[in-house]
Coordinates of N, CA and C in Angstrom, one line a residue:
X1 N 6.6 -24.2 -8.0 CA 6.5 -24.1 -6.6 C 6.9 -22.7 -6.1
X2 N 8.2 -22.1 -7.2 CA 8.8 -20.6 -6.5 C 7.3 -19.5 -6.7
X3 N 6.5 -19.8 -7.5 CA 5.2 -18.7 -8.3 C 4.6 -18.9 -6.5
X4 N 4.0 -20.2 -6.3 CA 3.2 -20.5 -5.2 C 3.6 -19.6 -4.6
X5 N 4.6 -20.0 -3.5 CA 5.1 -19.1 -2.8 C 5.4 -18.0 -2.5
X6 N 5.9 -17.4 -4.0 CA 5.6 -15.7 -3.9 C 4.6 -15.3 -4.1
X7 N 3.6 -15.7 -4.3 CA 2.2 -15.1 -4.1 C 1.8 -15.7 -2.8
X8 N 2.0 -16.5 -2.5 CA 1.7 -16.8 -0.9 C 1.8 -15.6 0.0
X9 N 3.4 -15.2 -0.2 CA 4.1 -13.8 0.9 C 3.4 -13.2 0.5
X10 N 3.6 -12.4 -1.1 CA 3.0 -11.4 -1.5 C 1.5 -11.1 -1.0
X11 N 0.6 -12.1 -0.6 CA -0.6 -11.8 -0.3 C -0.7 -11.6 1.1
X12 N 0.5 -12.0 1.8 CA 0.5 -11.8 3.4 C 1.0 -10.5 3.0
X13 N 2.1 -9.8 2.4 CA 2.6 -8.5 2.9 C 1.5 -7.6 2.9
X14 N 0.7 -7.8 1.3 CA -0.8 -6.8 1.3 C -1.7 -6.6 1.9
X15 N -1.8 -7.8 2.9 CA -3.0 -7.6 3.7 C -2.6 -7.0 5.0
X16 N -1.3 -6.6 5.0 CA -1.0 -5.7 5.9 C -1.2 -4.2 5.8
X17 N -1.1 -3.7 4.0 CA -1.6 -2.5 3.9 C -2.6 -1.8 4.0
X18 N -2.5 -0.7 4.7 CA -3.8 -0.2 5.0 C -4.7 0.4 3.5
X19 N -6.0 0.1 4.3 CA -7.2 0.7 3.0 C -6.4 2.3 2.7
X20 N -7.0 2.9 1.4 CA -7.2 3.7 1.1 C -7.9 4.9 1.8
X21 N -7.3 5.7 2.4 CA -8.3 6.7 3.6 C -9.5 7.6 2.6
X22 N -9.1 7.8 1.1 CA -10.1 9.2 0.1 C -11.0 8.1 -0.5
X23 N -10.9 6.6 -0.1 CA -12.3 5.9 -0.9 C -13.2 6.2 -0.2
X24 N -14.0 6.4 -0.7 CA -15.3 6.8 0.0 C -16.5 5.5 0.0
X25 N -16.0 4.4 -0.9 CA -16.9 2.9 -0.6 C -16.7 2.2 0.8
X26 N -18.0 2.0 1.5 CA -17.3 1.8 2.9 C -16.5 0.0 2.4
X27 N -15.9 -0.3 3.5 CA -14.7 -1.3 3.4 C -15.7 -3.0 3.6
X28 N -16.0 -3.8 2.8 CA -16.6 -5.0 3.6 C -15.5 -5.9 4.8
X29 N -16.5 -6.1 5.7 CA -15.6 -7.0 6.8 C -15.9 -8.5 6.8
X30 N -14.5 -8.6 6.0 CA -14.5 -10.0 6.0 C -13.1 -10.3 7.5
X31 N -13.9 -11.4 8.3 CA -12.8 -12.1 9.4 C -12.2 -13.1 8.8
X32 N -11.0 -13.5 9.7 CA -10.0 -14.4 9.5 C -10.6 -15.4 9.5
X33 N -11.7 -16.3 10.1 CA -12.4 -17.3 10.0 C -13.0 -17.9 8.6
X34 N -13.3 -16.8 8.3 CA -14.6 -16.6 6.9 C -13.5 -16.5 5.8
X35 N -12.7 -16.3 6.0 CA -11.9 -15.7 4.8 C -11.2 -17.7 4.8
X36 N -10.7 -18.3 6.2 CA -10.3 -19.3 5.6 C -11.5 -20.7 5.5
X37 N -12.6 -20.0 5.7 CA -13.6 -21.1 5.3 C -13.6 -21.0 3.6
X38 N -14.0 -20.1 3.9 CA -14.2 -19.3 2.0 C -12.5 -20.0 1.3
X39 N -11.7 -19.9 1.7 CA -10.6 -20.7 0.9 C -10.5 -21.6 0.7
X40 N -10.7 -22.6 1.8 CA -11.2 -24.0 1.8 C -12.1 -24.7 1.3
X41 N -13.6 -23.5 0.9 CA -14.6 -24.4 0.1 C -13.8 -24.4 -1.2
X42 N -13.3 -23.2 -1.9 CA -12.9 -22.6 -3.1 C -11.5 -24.3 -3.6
X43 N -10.9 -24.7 -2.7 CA -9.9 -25.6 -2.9 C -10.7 -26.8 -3.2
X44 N -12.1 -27.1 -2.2 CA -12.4 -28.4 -2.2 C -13.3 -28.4 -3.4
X45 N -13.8 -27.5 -3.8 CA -15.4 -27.5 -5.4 C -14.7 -26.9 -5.9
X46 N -13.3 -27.1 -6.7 CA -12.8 -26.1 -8.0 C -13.6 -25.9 -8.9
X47 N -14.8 -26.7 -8.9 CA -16.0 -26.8 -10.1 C -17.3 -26.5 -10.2
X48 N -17.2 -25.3 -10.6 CA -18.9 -25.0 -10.1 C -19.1 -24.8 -8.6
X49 N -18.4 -24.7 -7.8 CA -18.7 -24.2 -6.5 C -19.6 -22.8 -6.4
X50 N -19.7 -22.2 -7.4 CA -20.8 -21.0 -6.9 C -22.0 -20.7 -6.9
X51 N -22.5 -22.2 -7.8 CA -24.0 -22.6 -7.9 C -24.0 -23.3 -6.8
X52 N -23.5 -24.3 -6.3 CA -23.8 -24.9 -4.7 C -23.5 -24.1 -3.7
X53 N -22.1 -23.0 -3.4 CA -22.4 -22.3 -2.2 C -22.3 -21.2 -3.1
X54 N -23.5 -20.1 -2.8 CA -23.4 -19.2 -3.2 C -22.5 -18.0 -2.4
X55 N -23.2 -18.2 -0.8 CA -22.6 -17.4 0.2 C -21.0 -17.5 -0.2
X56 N -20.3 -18.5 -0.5 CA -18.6 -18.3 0.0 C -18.5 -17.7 -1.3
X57 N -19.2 -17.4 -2.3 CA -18.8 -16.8 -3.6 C -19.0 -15.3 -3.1
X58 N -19.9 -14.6 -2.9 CA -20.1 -13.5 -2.1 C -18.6 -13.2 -0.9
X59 N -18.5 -13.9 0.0 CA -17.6 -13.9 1.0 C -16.1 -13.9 -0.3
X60 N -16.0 -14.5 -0.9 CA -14.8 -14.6 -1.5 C -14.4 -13.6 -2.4
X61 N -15.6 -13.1 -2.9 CA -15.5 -11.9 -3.8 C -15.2 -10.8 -2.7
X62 N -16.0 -10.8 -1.3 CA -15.8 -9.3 -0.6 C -13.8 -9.1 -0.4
X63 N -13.6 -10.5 0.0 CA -12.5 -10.7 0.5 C -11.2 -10.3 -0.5
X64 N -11.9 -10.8 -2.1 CA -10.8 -10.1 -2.9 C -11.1 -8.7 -3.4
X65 N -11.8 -8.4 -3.5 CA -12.1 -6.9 -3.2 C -11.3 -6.3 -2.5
X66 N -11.1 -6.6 -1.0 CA -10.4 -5.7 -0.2 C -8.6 -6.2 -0.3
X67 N -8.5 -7.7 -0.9 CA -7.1 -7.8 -1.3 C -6.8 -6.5 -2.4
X68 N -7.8 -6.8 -3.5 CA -7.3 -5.5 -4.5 C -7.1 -3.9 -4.5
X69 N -8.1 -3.8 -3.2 CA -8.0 -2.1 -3.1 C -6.3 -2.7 -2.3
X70 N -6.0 -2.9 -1.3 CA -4.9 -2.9 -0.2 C -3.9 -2.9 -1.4
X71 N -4.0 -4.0 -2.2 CA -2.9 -3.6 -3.4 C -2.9 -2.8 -3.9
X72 N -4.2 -2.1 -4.6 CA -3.7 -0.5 -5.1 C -3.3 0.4 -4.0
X73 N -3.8 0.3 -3.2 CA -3.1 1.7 -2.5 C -1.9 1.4 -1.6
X74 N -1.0 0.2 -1.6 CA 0.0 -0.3 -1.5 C 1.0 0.3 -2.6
X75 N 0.8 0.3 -3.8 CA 1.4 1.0 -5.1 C 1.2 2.2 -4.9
X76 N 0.1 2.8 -5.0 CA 0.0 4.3 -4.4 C 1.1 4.8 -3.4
X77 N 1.2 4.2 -2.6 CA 2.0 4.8 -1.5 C 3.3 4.3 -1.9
X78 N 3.7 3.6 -2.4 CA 5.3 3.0 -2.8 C 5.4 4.1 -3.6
X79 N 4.7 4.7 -4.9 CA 4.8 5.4 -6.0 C 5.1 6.9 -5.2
X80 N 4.1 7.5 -4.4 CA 4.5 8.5 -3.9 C 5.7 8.6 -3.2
X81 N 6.2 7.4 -2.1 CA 7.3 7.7 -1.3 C 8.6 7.6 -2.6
X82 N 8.4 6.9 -3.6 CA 9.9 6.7 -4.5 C 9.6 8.2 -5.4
X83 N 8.9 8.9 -5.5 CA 8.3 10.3 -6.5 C 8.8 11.1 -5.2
X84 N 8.6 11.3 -4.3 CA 8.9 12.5 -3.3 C 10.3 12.3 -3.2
X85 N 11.2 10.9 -3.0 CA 12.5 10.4 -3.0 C 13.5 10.5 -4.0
X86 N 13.2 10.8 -5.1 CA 13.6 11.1 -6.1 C 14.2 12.7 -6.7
X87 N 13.2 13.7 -6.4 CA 13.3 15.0 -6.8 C 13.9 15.6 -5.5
X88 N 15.2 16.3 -5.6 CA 15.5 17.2 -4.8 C 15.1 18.1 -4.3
X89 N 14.8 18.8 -3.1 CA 13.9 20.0 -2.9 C 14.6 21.1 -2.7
X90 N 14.3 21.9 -4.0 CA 14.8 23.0 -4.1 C 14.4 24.2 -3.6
X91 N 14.8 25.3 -3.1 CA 14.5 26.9 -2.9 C 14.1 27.3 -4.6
X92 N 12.5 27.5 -3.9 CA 12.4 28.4 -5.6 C 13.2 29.6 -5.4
X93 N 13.4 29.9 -7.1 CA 14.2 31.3 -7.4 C 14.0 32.5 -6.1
X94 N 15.2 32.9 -6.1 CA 14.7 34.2 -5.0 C 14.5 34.1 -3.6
X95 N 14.4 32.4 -3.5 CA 14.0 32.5 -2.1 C 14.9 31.1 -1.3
X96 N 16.0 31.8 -0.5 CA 16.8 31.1 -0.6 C 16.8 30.9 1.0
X97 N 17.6 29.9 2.0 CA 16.9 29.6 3.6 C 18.0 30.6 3.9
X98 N 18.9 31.1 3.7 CA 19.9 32.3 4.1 C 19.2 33.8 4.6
X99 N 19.4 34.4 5.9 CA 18.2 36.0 5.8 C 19.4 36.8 5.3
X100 N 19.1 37.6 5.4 CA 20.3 39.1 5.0 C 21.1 38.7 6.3
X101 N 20.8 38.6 7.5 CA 21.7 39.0 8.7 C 22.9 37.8 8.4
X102 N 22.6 36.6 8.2 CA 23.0 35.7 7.4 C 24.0 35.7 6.7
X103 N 23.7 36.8 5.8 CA 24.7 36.8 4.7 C 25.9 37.8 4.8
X104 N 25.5 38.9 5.8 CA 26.4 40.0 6.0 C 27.4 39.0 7.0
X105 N 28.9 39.5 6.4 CA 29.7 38.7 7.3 C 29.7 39.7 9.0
X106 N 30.3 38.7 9.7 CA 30.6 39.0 11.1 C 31.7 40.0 11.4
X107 N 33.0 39.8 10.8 CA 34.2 40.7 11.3 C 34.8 40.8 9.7
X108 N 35.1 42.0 9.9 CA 35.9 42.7 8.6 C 37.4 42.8 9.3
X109 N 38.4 42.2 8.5 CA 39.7 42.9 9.0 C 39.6 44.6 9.2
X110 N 40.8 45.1 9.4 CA 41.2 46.8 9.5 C 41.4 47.2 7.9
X111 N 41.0 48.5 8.0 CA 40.2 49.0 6.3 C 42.6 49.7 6.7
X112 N 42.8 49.6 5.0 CA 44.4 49.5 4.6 C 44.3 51.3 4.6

């Protein structure tokens, strides 16, 4: 029952992630309607349902299609933000955010 469940959430949080913006395949538009008809046939013909409805096989495939891209580029974007979060950002050699005026101090005591 805990598997169910987490794949239950897990499939709500992904379908929150946005597409991929550099794919260049346009996106199929599956609606909220279609997507839970398409679930419902898939529950009720566990058997051979895609010789009798072909359409919710089409519809179901578009639909996991666009679950799987939203999951890769879900990972994509986690991987980047923990990769940029990770490495400190350093002043390359030589070039450091201090200018000269910076670095010359302000008041010298009286020369001895």
């Amino acid at each position: 029952m805990f598997l169910i469940r987490a794949a239950f959430w897990l499939s709500i949080v992904v379908m929150f992630i946005p597409a991929d913006p550099e794919s260049n395949s346009p996106a199929p538009r599956v609606s909220l309607i279609e997507g839970m008809i398409a679930a419902r046939a898939v529950v009720t013909d566990l058997s051979s349902f895609c010789d009798r409805n072909p359409n919710v096989c089409v519809t179901g495939g578009a639909a996991l299609q666009v679950f799987a891209d939203k999951a890769q580029n879900g990972a994509k974007m986690l991987y980047r933000y923990l990769d940029d979060g990770l490495e400190p950002a350093a002043p390359a050699e030589g070039q450091g955010t201090l200018t000269g005026e910076d670095l010359s101090p302000e008041w010298q005591g009286p020369a001895a």
